[in-house]
Tab-separated table of C-alpha atoms and ligand atoms in Angstrom:
chain	number	residue	atom	x	y	z
A	1	MET	CA	-28.351	8.711	-14.632
A	2	LYS	CA	-26.075	5.720	-15.152
A	3	THR	CA	-24.983	4.064	-11.927
A	4	PHE	CA	-21.754	2.283	-10.989
A	5	TYR	CA	-20.402	0.267	-8.103
A	6	ILE	CA	-16.709	-0.354	-7.478
A	7	GLU	CA	-15.024	-2.878	-5.229
A	8	THR	CA	-11.303	-2.557	-4.545
A	9	PHE	CA	-8.737	-5.152	-3.474
A	10	GLY	CA	-5.003	-4.836	-2.898
A	11	CYS	CA	-2.508	-2.205	-1.867
A	12	GLN	CA	-2.833	1.548	-1.275
A	13	MET	CA	-1.866	2.132	-4.903
A	14	ASN	CA	-4.987	0.260	-5.936
A	15	VAL	CA	-7.129	2.073	-3.385
A	16	HIS	CA	-5.876	5.383	-4.731
A	17	ASP	CA	-6.343	4.247	-8.340
A	18	SER	CA	-9.978	3.569	-7.491
A	19	GLU	CA	-10.275	7.117	-6.134
A	20	LYS	CA	-9.080	8.395	-9.508
A	21	VAL	CA	-11.373	6.021	-11.421
A	22	ILE	CA	-14.361	7.114	-9.319
A	23	GLY	CA	-13.599	10.778	-10.042
A	24	THR	CA	-13.332	10.025	-13.751
A	25	LEU	CA	-16.627	8.116	-13.809
A	26	ILE	CA	-18.457	10.873	-11.955
A	27	SER	CA	-17.125	13.442	-14.410
A	28	GLN	CA	-18.562	11.300	-17.216
A	29	GLY	CA	-22.050	11.510	-15.718
A	30	TYR	CA	-22.092	8.316	-13.675
A	31	LEU	CA	-23.467	8.089	-10.163
A	32	GLN	CA	-21.731	5.928	-7.550
A	33	VAL	CA	-23.963	3.526	-5.594
A	34	ALA	CA	-23.206	1.494	-2.485
A	35	THR	CA	-24.093	-2.032	-3.619
A	36	PRO	CA	-23.565	-4.015	-6.826
A	37	GLU	CA	-27.297	-4.817	-6.864
A	38	GLU	CA	-28.196	-1.153	-7.470
A	39	ALA	CA	-25.555	-0.617	-10.171
A	40	GLU	CA	-25.676	-0.857	-13.944
A	41	LEU	CA	-21.893	-0.966	-14.184
A	42	VAL	CA	-19.954	-3.159	-11.760
A	43	PHE	CA	-16.178	-2.617	-11.435
A	44	TYR	CA	-13.754	-4.927	-9.686
A	45	ASN	CA	-10.352	-3.345	-9.110
A	46	THR	CA	-8.291	-6.458	-8.511
A	47	CYS	CA	-5.017	-7.491	-6.858
A	48	SER	CA	-2.930	-10.442	-7.921
A	49	ILE	CA	-0.099	-10.386	-5.413
A	50	ARG	CA	-0.814	-13.743	-3.673
A	51	ASP	CA	-3.028	-16.757	-3.189
A	52	LYS	CA	-4.754	-17.823	-6.377
A	53	ALA	CA	-5.945	-14.259	-6.877
A	54	GLU	CA	-7.181	-14.854	-10.408
A	55	GLN	CA	-9.375	-17.837	-9.397
A	56	LYS	CA	-10.922	-15.728	-6.664
A	57	VAL	CA	-11.800	-12.969	-9.112
A	58	PHE	CA	-13.426	-15.457	-11.500
A	59	SER	CA	-15.465	-17.132	-8.790
A	60	ARG	CA	-16.622	-13.756	-7.481
A	61	LEU	CA	-17.654	-12.693	-10.988
A	62	GLN	CA	-19.445	-16.007	-11.548
A	63	GLN	CA	-21.277	-15.927	-8.248
A	64	PHE	CA	-22.391	-12.360	-8.747
A	65	LYS	CA	-23.628	-13.023	-12.246
A	66	LYS	CA	-25.715	-15.955	-10.987
A	67	GLU	CA	-27.281	-13.958	-8.176
A	68	HIS	CA	-27.783	-10.457	-9.565
A	69	GLY	CA	-26.098	-10.253	-12.954
A	70	LYS	CA	-29.061	-9.529	-15.257
A	71	GLY	CA	-28.649	-6.478	-17.465
A	72	LYS	CA	-25.442	-5.361	-15.820
A	73	THR	CA	-22.094	-4.522	-17.377
A	74	PHE	CA	-19.004	-5.938	-15.676
A	75	ALA	CA	-15.521	-4.460	-15.745
A	76	VAL	CA	-12.295	-5.927	-14.376
A	77	LEU	CA	-9.579	-3.411	-13.517
A	78	GLY	CA	-6.188	-3.584	-11.837
A	79	CYS	CA	-3.527	-6.238	-11.589
A	80	VAL	CA	-5.561	-9.356	-12.451
A	81	ALA	CA	-6.948	-7.508	-15.488
A	82	GLN	CA	-3.428	-6.708	-16.675
A	83	GLN	CA	-2.144	-10.205	-15.918
A	84	GLU	CA	-4.967	-12.242	-17.485
A	85	GLY	CA	-5.840	-9.791	-20.282
A	86	GLU	CA	-8.291	-10.983	-22.914
A	87	LYS	CA	-8.418	-14.467	-21.343
A	88	ILE	CA	-10.936	-12.893	-18.981
A	89	PHE	CA	-13.471	-12.563	-21.827
A	90	GLU	CA	-13.173	-16.322	-22.500
A	91	LYS	CA	-13.482	-17.393	-18.888
A	92	ALA	CA	-16.122	-14.831	-17.913
A	93	PRO	CA	-18.077	-13.871	-21.063
A	94	HIS	CA	-20.291	-11.448	-19.129
A	95	VAL	CA	-17.277	-9.144	-18.617
A	96	SER	CA	-17.177	-6.279	-21.145
A	97	LEU	CA	-14.159	-4.243	-20.039
A	98	VAL	CA	-10.672	-5.407	-19.034
A	99	CYS	CA	-8.313	-2.587	-18.142
A	100	GLY	CA	-4.946	-2.377	-16.352
A	101	SER	CA	-3.751	0.575	-14.295
A	102	ALA	CA	-1.496	2.009	-17.019
A	103	SER	CA	-4.573	2.617	-19.209
A	104	TYR	CA	-6.964	4.365	-16.823
A	105	ASN	CA	-6.296	7.691	-18.543
A	106	ARG	CA	-8.281	6.240	-21.472
A	107	LEU	CA	-11.330	5.324	-19.366
A	108	PRO	CA	-13.582	8.086	-20.763
A	109	GLN	CA	-13.094	6.764	-24.321
A	110	MET	CA	-13.597	3.201	-23.132
A	111	LEU	CA	-16.886	4.147	-21.470
A	112	VAL	CA	-18.083	5.600	-24.771
A	113	GLN	CA	-17.263	2.287	-26.465
A	114	LEU	CA	-19.164	0.371	-23.787
A	115	GLU	CA	-22.170	2.626	-24.186
A	116	ALA	CA	-22.046	2.050	-27.949
A	117	GLY	CA	-22.568	-1.656	-27.223
A	118	ASN	CA	-19.009	-2.892	-27.629
A	119	ARG	CA	-18.744	-5.991	-25.418
A	120	ARG	CA	-14.978	-6.469	-25.498
A	121	VAL	CA	-13.272	-3.235	-24.573
A	122	THR	CA	-9.638	-3.440	-23.442
A	123	GLY	CA	-6.961	-1.174	-22.014
A	124	LEU	CA	-3.890	-3.362	-21.655
A	125	ALA	CA	-0.995	-1.269	-22.948
A	126	LEU	CA	1.893	-1.050	-20.486
A	127	ASP	CA	4.105	1.335	-22.419
A	128	THR	CA	2.321	4.476	-21.218
A	129	GLU	CA	4.847	7.239	-20.775
A	130	GLU	CA	2.812	9.329	-18.380
A	131	THR	CA	1.324	8.613	-15.010
A	132	PHE	CA	-2.439	8.828	-14.646
A	133	GLU	CA	-3.417	11.919	-12.696
A	134	THR	CA	-6.704	13.705	-12.599
A	135	PRO	CA	-7.935	16.735	-10.697
A	136	LEU	CA	-11.230	14.822	-10.357
A	137	THR	CA	-9.895	12.263	-7.838
A	138	ARG	CA	-12.583	11.454	-5.210
A	139	ARG	CA	-10.796	10.986	-1.927
A	140	ASP	CA	-12.562	9.002	0.767
A	141	ASN	CA	-10.659	10.076	3.837
A	142	PRO	CA	-11.205	13.763	4.719
A	143	HIS	CA	-7.840	14.162	6.488
A	144	ARG	CA	-5.293	11.910	4.795
A	145	ALA	CA	-4.749	12.094	1.046
A	146	TYR	CA	-2.752	9.747	-1.133
A	147	ILE	CA	-0.562	11.157	-3.910
A	148	THR	CA	1.058	8.855	-6.468
A	149	ILE	CA	4.620	9.970	-7.175
A	150	ILE	CA	5.841	6.987	-9.194
A	151	GLU	CA	4.058	4.149	-10.952
A	152	GLY	CA	5.310	0.717	-11.972
A	153	CYS	CA	8.421	-1.115	-10.834
A	154	ASP	CA	11.803	-1.726	-12.496
A	155	LYS	CA	12.973	-4.350	-10.002
A	156	SER	CA	12.523	-8.031	-10.706
A	157	CYS	CA	12.070	-9.754	-7.376
A	158	ALA	CA	11.737	-13.432	-8.230
A	159	TYR	CA	8.376	-13.935	-6.499
A	160	CYS	CA	6.580	-10.773	-7.593
A	161	VAL	CA	3.925	-10.041	-10.233
A	162	VAL	CA	4.030	-6.250	-9.925
A	163	PRO	CA	6.543	-5.583	-12.742
A	164	PHE	CA	4.178	-7.517	-15.041
A	165	THR	CA	0.971	-5.947	-13.782
A	166	ARG	CA	2.083	-2.335	-13.439
A	167	GLY	CA	4.812	-2.072	-16.022
A	168	PRO	CA	8.019	-0.027	-15.944
A	169	GLU	CA	8.657	2.894	-13.603
A	170	ARG	CA	7.230	6.305	-14.489
A	171	SER	CA	7.786	9.250	-12.133
A	172	ARG	CA	5.629	12.370	-11.998
A	173	THR	CA	7.200	15.795	-12.239
A	174	SER	CA	7.987	17.389	-8.890
A	175	ALA	CA	5.978	20.457	-9.943
A	176	SER	CA	2.813	18.411	-10.402
A	177	VAL	CA	3.299	16.543	-7.095
A	178	LEU	CA	3.858	19.819	-5.239
A	179	SER	CA	0.930	21.573	-6.825
A	180	GLU	CA	-1.345	18.665	-5.881
A	181	ALA	CA	0.004	18.784	-2.318
A	182	ARG	CA	-0.692	22.529	-2.095
A	183	GLN	CA	-4.210	22.103	-3.423
A	184	LEU	CA	-4.890	19.337	-0.916
A	185	ALA	CA	-3.652	21.536	1.913
A	186	GLU	CA	-5.981	24.303	0.761
A	187	MET	CA	-8.861	21.824	0.768
A	188	GLY	CA	-8.137	21.078	4.426
A	189	TYR	CA	-6.120	17.866	4.241
A	190	THR	CA	-3.342	17.808	6.828
A	191	GLU	CA	-1.731	14.444	6.072
A	192	ILE	CA	-0.236	13.316	2.800
A	193	GLN	CA	0.931	9.855	1.927
A	194	LEU	CA	3.253	9.602	-1.064
A	195	LEU	CA	2.763	6.369	-2.971
A	196	GLY	CA	4.775	4.145	-5.258
A	197	GLN	CA	5.879	0.513	-5.446
A	198	ASN	CA	9.361	1.859	-4.867
A	199	VAL	CA	9.265	5.531	-3.893
A	200	ASN	CA	13.037	5.560	-3.379
A	201	SER	CA	13.695	5.292	-7.091
A	202	TYR	CA	11.629	8.433	-7.720
A	203	ARG	CA	13.402	10.617	-10.264
A	204	ASP	CA	11.864	13.913	-11.317
A	205	PRO	CA	11.512	13.762	-15.119
A	206	SER	CA	11.588	17.568	-15.391
A	207	SER	CA	14.791	19.577	-15.581
A	208	ALA	CA	14.727	20.055	-11.795
A	209	GLY	CA	15.785	16.371	-11.584
A	210	TRP	CA	14.919	15.939	-7.894
A	211	ASP	CA	15.526	12.665	-6.145
A	212	PHE	CA	13.112	11.247	-3.580
A	213	ALA	CA	14.728	12.869	-0.536
A	214	THR	CA	14.472	16.315	-2.160
A	215	LEU	CA	10.845	15.762	-3.082
A	216	LEU	CA	10.144	14.633	0.474
A	217	ARG	CA	11.742	17.770	1.953
A	218	ASN	CA	9.663	19.982	-0.296
A	219	VAL	CA	6.356	18.235	0.342
A	220	GLY	CA	7.161	18.486	4.044
A	221	GLN	CA	7.295	22.277	3.708
A	222	VAL	CA	3.884	22.770	2.125
A	223	PRO	CA	1.975	25.119	4.477
A	224	GLY	CA	-0.888	23.331	6.214
A	225	ILE	CA	0.534	19.832	5.767
A	226	ARG	CA	1.333	18.493	9.234
A	227	ARG	CA	2.167	14.906	8.378
A	228	VAL	CA	3.878	13.293	5.409
A	229	ARG	CA	4.210	9.525	5.067
A	230	PHE	CA	5.533	7.457	2.194
A	231	THR	CA	5.320	3.880	1.044
A	232	THR	CA	6.960	1.629	-0.122
A	233	SER	CA	10.731	1.843	0.200
A	234	HIS	CA	13.090	-0.626	-1.420
A	235	PRO	CA	16.205	-1.136	0.747
A	236	ARG	CA	18.567	-1.078	-2.217
A	237	ASP	CA	17.544	2.490	-3.119
A	238	PHE	CA	17.062	3.713	0.450
A	239	VAL	CA	19.694	6.398	0.975
A	240	LYS	CA	20.794	8.280	4.081
A	241	GLY	CA	19.412	11.514	2.632
A	242	ILE	CA	15.889	10.238	3.369
A	243	ILE	CA	16.666	9.950	7.073
A	244	GLU	CA	18.341	13.374	7.053
A	245	ALA	CA	15.178	14.802	5.483
A	246	ILE	CA	13.100	13.267	8.290
A	247	GLU	CA	15.496	14.615	10.917
A	248	ASP	CA	15.273	18.130	9.512
A	249	ASN	CA	11.571	18.390	8.842
A	250	PRO	CA	8.988	18.065	11.624
A	251	ALA	CA	6.166	17.297	9.164
A	252	LEU	CA	7.818	14.079	7.996
A	253	CYS	CA	6.531	11.255	10.194
A	254	ASN	CA	8.647	9.092	12.470
A	255	HIS	CA	8.044	5.965	10.456
A	256	VAL	CA	9.764	4.022	7.689
A	257	HIS	CA	8.357	0.863	6.121
A	258	LEU	CA	11.362	-1.027	4.776
A	259	PRO	CA	10.421	-4.489	3.463
A	260	VAL	CA	13.209	-6.992	4.087
A	261	GLN	CA	11.499	-10.242	2.905
A	262	SER	CA	14.121	-12.532	4.496
A	263	GLY	CA	16.937	-12.411	7.036
A	264	SER	CA	19.103	-14.824	5.052
A	265	SER	CA	21.484	-13.336	2.468
A	266	ARG	CA	21.327	-16.615	0.562
A	267	VAL	CA	17.525	-16.377	0.212
A	268	LEU	CA	17.750	-12.632	-0.560
A	269	ALA	CA	20.089	-13.435	-3.458
A	270	SER	CA	17.744	-16.057	-4.797
A	271	MET	CA	14.839	-13.610	-4.433
A	272	GLN	CA	16.885	-11.119	-6.533
A	273	ARG	CA	16.404	-8.445	-3.890
A	274	LEU	CA	19.781	-6.825	-4.694
A	275	TYR	CA	20.973	-6.403	-1.082
A	276	THR	CA	22.465	-8.587	1.631
A	277	ARG	CA	21.394	-8.843	5.233
A	278	ASP	CA	24.386	-6.694	6.257
A	279	GLU	CA	23.494	-3.985	3.757
A	280	TYR	CA	19.934	-3.989	5.059
A	281	MET	CA	21.142	-3.795	8.665
A	282	ARG	CA	23.281	-0.779	7.817
A	283	ARG	CA	20.113	1.091	6.832
A	284	ILE	CA	18.482	0.008	10.076
A	285	GLU	CA	21.478	1.364	11.972
A	286	TRP	CA	21.117	4.749	10.240
A	287	MET	CA	17.541	4.893	11.425
A	288	LYS	CA	18.364	3.844	14.966
A	289	ALA	CA	21.056	6.513	15.120
A	290	ALA	CA	18.692	9.236	13.862
A	291	ARG	CA	17.778	12.245	16.013
A	292	ARG	CA	14.104	11.275	15.676
A	293	PRO	CA	12.559	8.088	17.145
A	294	ILE	CA	11.789	6.391	13.833
A	295	ALA	CA	9.421	3.415	13.959
A	296	ILE	CA	10.447	0.653	11.562
A	297	THR	CA	8.056	-1.805	9.931
A	298	THR	CA	8.610	-4.475	7.293
A	299	ASP	CA	7.246	-7.240	5.060
A	300	ILE	CA	8.490	-10.823	5.307
A	301	ILE	CA	7.914	-13.860	3.112
A	302	VAL	CA	8.358	-17.307	4.699
A	303	GLY	CA	8.864	-20.510	2.732
A	304	PHE	CA	10.433	-19.027	-0.395
A	305	PRO	CA	11.717	-21.927	-2.573
A	306	GLY	CA	14.913	-23.323	-1.068
A	307	GLU	CA	14.420	-21.653	2.344
A	308	THR	CA	16.007	-24.033	4.869
A	309	GLU	CA	15.433	-24.189	8.598
A	310	ASP	CA	18.710	-22.242	9.016
A	311	ASP	CA	17.530	-19.526	6.623
A	312	PHE	CA	14.294	-19.266	8.558
A	313	GLU	CA	16.223	-19.042	11.836
A	314	ALA	CA	18.192	-16.169	10.288
A	315	THR	CA	14.909	-14.339	9.651
A	316	LEU	CA	13.828	-14.897	13.259
A	317	GLY	CA	17.213	-13.560	14.370
A	318	LEU	CA	16.698	-10.468	12.220
A	319	LEU	CA	13.369	-9.752	13.941
A	320	GLU	CA	15.214	-9.632	17.258
A	321	ALA	CA	18.095	-7.589	15.851
A	322	VAL	CA	15.831	-4.904	14.371
A	323	GLU	CA	12.957	-5.032	16.860
A	324	TYR	CA	10.332	-3.993	14.333
A	325	ASP	CA	7.297	-2.018	15.413
A	326	SER	CA	5.139	-4.113	13.121
A	327	VAL	CA	5.577	-6.828	10.496
A	328	PHE	CA	3.379	-7.939	7.602
A	329	SER	CA	4.239	-11.590	7.051
A	330	PHE	CA	3.141	-13.888	4.262
A	331	LYS	CA	3.546	-17.479	3.123
A	332	TYR	CA	5.327	-17.557	-0.223
A	333	SER	CA	2.725	-17.885	-2.943
A	334	ARG	CA	3.548	-19.126	-6.463
A	335	ARG	CA	2.616	-16.517	-9.029
A	336	PRO	CA	2.228	-16.788	-12.800
A	337	ASN	CA	5.110	-15.555	-15.000
A	338	THR	CA	7.479	-15.035	-12.065
A	339	PRO	CA	10.996	-16.537	-12.059
A	340	ALA	CA	10.475	-18.260	-8.683
A	341	LEU	CA	7.601	-20.320	-10.070
A	342	THR	CA	9.974	-22.963	-11.374
A	343	LEU	CA	12.687	-22.812	-8.693
A	344	PRO	CA	13.537	-26.134	-7.032
A	345	GLY	CA	12.945	-26.674	-3.324
A	346	GLN	CA	9.314	-25.516	-3.069
A	347	VAL	CA	8.396	-25.636	0.631
A	348	PRO	CA	5.251	-27.646	1.553
A	349	GLU	CA	2.197	-25.558	2.541
A	350	GLU	CA	2.121	-27.085	6.004
A	351	GLU	CA	5.721	-26.147	6.665
A	352	LYS	CA	5.110	-22.577	5.434
A	353	GLY	CA	2.182	-22.381	7.855
A	354	ARG	CA	4.346	-23.624	10.715
A	355	ARG	CA	7.037	-21.041	9.996
A	356	LEU	CA	4.512	-18.240	9.668
A	357	THR	CA	2.971	-19.044	13.047
A	358	ILE	CA	6.360	-19.152	14.768
A	359	LEU	CA	7.386	-15.866	13.164
A	360	GLN	CA	4.172	-14.113	14.130
A	361	GLU	CA	4.430	-15.315	17.745
A	362	ARG	CA	8.009	-14.044	17.991
A	363	GLN	CA	7.050	-10.707	16.513
A	364	ARG	CA	4.061	-10.367	18.822
A	365	ALA	CA	6.358	-10.646	21.847
A	366	ILE	CA	8.628	-7.966	20.373
A	367	GLN	CA	5.666	-5.624	19.848
A	368	VAL	CA	4.433	-6.166	23.409
A	369	ARG	CA	7.890	-5.176	24.620
A	370	ARG	CA	8.287	-2.191	22.296
A	371	ASN	CA	4.840	-0.776	22.873
A	372	ALA	CA	5.205	-1.105	26.657
A	373	ALA	CA	8.045	1.414	26.437
A	374	TYR	CA	5.520	4.099	25.412
A	375	VAL	CA	3.547	3.937	28.661
A	376	GLY	CA	3.840	7.361	30.325
A	377	ALA	CA	4.800	9.158	27.095
A	378	VAL	CA	2.686	11.936	25.570
A	379	GLU	CA	2.108	11.421	21.843
A	380	GLU	CA	0.574	13.831	19.364
A	381	SER	CA	-2.279	11.973	17.657
A	382	LEU	CA	-4.397	12.681	14.621
A	383	VAL	CA	-7.960	11.749	15.550
A	384	GLU	CA	-9.270	9.394	12.863
A	385	GLY	CA	-12.395	7.887	14.382
A	386	PHE	CA	-14.651	7.294	17.343
A	387	ASN	CA	-15.557	3.896	18.762
A	388	LYS	CA	-19.159	4.069	19.961
A	389	ALA	CA	-18.947	0.741	21.775
A	390	THR	CA	-16.056	1.813	24.025
A	391	GLY	CA	-16.536	5.594	23.987
A	392	GLN	CA	-12.928	5.950	22.877
A	393	TRP	CA	-11.473	8.159	20.174
A	394	ILE	CA	-9.158	6.456	17.709
A	395	GLY	CA	-5.924	8.347	17.144
A	396	ARG	CA	-2.777	7.714	15.133
A	397	THR	CA	0.690	8.729	16.244
A	398	SER	CA	3.508	9.984	14.053
A	399	GLN	CA	4.998	6.498	14.338
A	400	ASN	CA	1.817	5.116	12.780
A	401	LYS	CA	0.607	3.451	15.969
A	402	THR	CA	-3.074	3.319	16.800
A	403	LEU	CA	-3.693	5.151	20.071
A	404	ASN	CA	-7.215	4.754	21.483
A	405	PHE	CA	-8.052	7.331	24.084
A	406	LEU	CA	-10.680	8.839	26.319
A	407	ARG	CA	-11.325	12.521	26.678
A	408	PRO	CA	-13.443	12.887	29.777
A	409	GLY	CA	-15.896	15.756	29.919
A	410	ALA	CA	-15.664	17.110	26.388
A	411	ALA	CA	-18.413	16.250	23.951
A	412	GLU	CA	-16.999	18.214	21.017
A	413	ASP	CA	-16.055	16.562	17.768
A	414	LEU	CA	-12.355	15.786	17.659
A	415	LEU	CA	-12.267	14.131	14.236
A	416	GLY	CA	-9.383	15.423	12.129
A	417	ARG	CA	-7.810	17.294	15.046
A	418	TYR	CA	-4.340	16.811	16.482
A	419	VAL	CA	-4.381	16.201	20.221
A	420	ASP	CA	-1.833	15.197	22.845
A	421	VAL	CA	-2.477	11.849	24.467
A	422	ARG	CA	-0.738	10.330	27.473
A	423	VAL	CA	-0.209	6.595	26.946
A	424	THR	CA	-1.457	4.568	29.906
A	425	ARG	CA	-1.624	1.043	28.482
A	426	ALA	CA	0.001	-0.906	25.671
A	427	GLY	CA	-0.911	-4.061	23.786
A	428	PRO	CA	0.854	-5.824	20.913
A	429	ASN	CA	-1.074	-3.918	18.221
A	430	SER	CA	-2.173	-0.661	19.790
A	431	LEU	CA	-1.768	1.804	22.624
A	432	ALA	CA	-4.398	3.315	24.900
A	433	GLY	CA	-4.404	6.531	26.866
A	434	GLU	CA	-6.011	9.798	27.912
A	435	CYS	CA	-6.134	13.124	26.171
A	436	VAL	CA	-4.181	15.801	28.027
A	437	ASN	CA	-5.415	18.901	26.186
B	1	SAH	N1	6.811	-2.811	-3.780
B	1	SAH	C1	6.743	-3.308	-2.490
B	1	SAH	C2	5.937	-4.551	-2.292
B	1	SAH	C3	4.650	-4.734	-2.916
B	1	SAH	S1	3.899	-6.243	-2.593
B	1	SAH	C4	8.149	-3.654	-2.058
B	1	SAH	O1	9.008	-3.934	-2.852
B	1	SAH	O2	8.337	-3.719	-0.884
B	1	SAH	C5	3.737	-6.234	-0.826
B	1	SAH	C6	4.351	-7.416	-0.171
B	1	SAH	O3	3.704	-8.606	-0.590
B	1	SAH	C7	5.810	-7.665	-0.489
B	1	SAH	O4	6.661	-6.858	0.250
B	1	SAH	C8	5.980	-9.116	-0.159
B	1	SAH	O5	6.310	-9.305	1.203
B	1	SAH	C9	4.595	-9.676	-0.407
B	1	SAH	N2	4.578	-10.525	-1.606
B	1	SAH	C10	4.762	-10.143	-2.879
B	1	SAH	N3	4.714	-11.212	-3.706
B	1	SAH	C11	4.490	-12.297	-2.927
B	1	SAH	C12	4.363	-13.685	-3.181
B	1	SAH	N4	4.451	-14.187	-4.407
B	1	SAH	N5	4.128	-14.510	-2.134
B	1	SAH	C13	4.048	-14.015	-0.869
B	1	SAH	N6	4.177	-12.720	-0.577
B	1	SAH	C14	4.403	-11.864	-1.584
B	2	SF4	FE1	7.605	-6.459	-6.427
B	2	SF4	FE2	10.149	-6.249	-5.851
B	2	SF4	FE3	8.965	-4.376	-7.338
B	2	SF4	FE4	8.379	-4.573	-4.768
B	2	SF4	S1	10.386	-4.051	-5.635
B	2	SF4	S2	6.931	-4.348	-6.422
B	2	SF4	S3	8.505	-6.754	-4.380
B	2	SF4	S4	9.311	-6.509	-7.920
B	3	F3S	FE1	-1.914	-6.137	-5.578
B	3	F3S	FE2	-1.303	-4.910	-7.779
B	3	F3S	FE3	-1.037	-3.692	-5.464
B	3	F3S	S1	-0.912	-7.016	-7.334
B	3	F3S	S2	-0.550	-5.359	-4.087
B	3	F3S	S3	-2.911	-4.363	-6.341
B	3	F3S	S4	0.291	-3.515	-7.201
């Protein structure tokens, strides 16, 4: 049997793409192995969002070839593959396949070409009309399943490579999303996470014509599905109907990830984010006024070209105004092909580092405060793991908080179950407590 190894970098979309690729490879008679050393075919599913991503991929490929490369076939998938294209064959001649995410539906044919000895196989078209779905998807997590609802991105944020690496938006039909959700429920999955670079611009291509809020309501009603999450939301397309859907449907989780990027309207305009700080805050107010306690998380970029000390202060002020439950924060990173690459006013690395540290310290204090408010509360938690070192179960609340807990006395396996946990302690990044049932 032919063996393959796959290593995945990047966002949940990439993780889920790898699940589909793995299923496809297995259906073609390949066997997955745990290390690149054991494999005949080595796949890297790459991310190019930040930080010299392409150089890192090349040095990884080079290093691996030196150490264990003999007789192996190398394939580069994902966003670096799409971005660098055939240049990869020049820089890393031991690579035989370069394929972006919009071409994975052609993988079986590409494997045949590889097996026939073709050393330069490519899948780089971005004009695919359909999304890549396969009933063969090999999901890793036995409880939570990802479902892609929309691929690509039609926005053009000035710093971002995604529109170049994943192409234009393509939505799946609501019927195919729902039928996948029903099948997953029958297989025993209880949590579904709907994926897309911008799920809010989901538009059912079938005659039903559903928008995202309608799709969300319907997925939330699939029997057996107890939790539905979705990521990522773009503020410009985030409508009140999404919050109303959450309010009405217990299966939709109390969590919205709404990336803001900056608290300064001036920087937002130069980022081409298509909303102002006030427009963003209006969406936050909808969530705060909701009948459900919705946790809010975000992404922030510090040191975007032209970001002044005042702009940065505005972002710090926004953290306090929103009181996020969690923030992913990044130093602006110059990316190939993007409009921001040539903007004046690039901020020195050291200054970006200083701003990032200040922002993360501020946010940490907010999380300490917010999490402390949960002490005494009882939270339903999906049990996702067990920590042998501490004897604690690892749970996740509807608000997407990690809740580590003890369950004295009982030795039974709780994995995948929903239990009620009383919160007794809180830290900046997690809660701890005791099971009450
Ligand atoms: N589609 C999602 C974001 C995908 S990328 C959205 O629009 O929210 C995830 C995060 O990476 C972004 O929200 C942004 O904060 C960050 N990011 C993207 N490009 C970046 C860059 N060039 N430098 C630093 N951070 C970046
Ligand atoms: Fe990138 Fe903006 Fe699209 Fe998100 S919405 S993927 S940040 S271009
Ligand atoms: Fe990275 Fe591509 Fe996702 S650049 S963040 S893997 S869309």
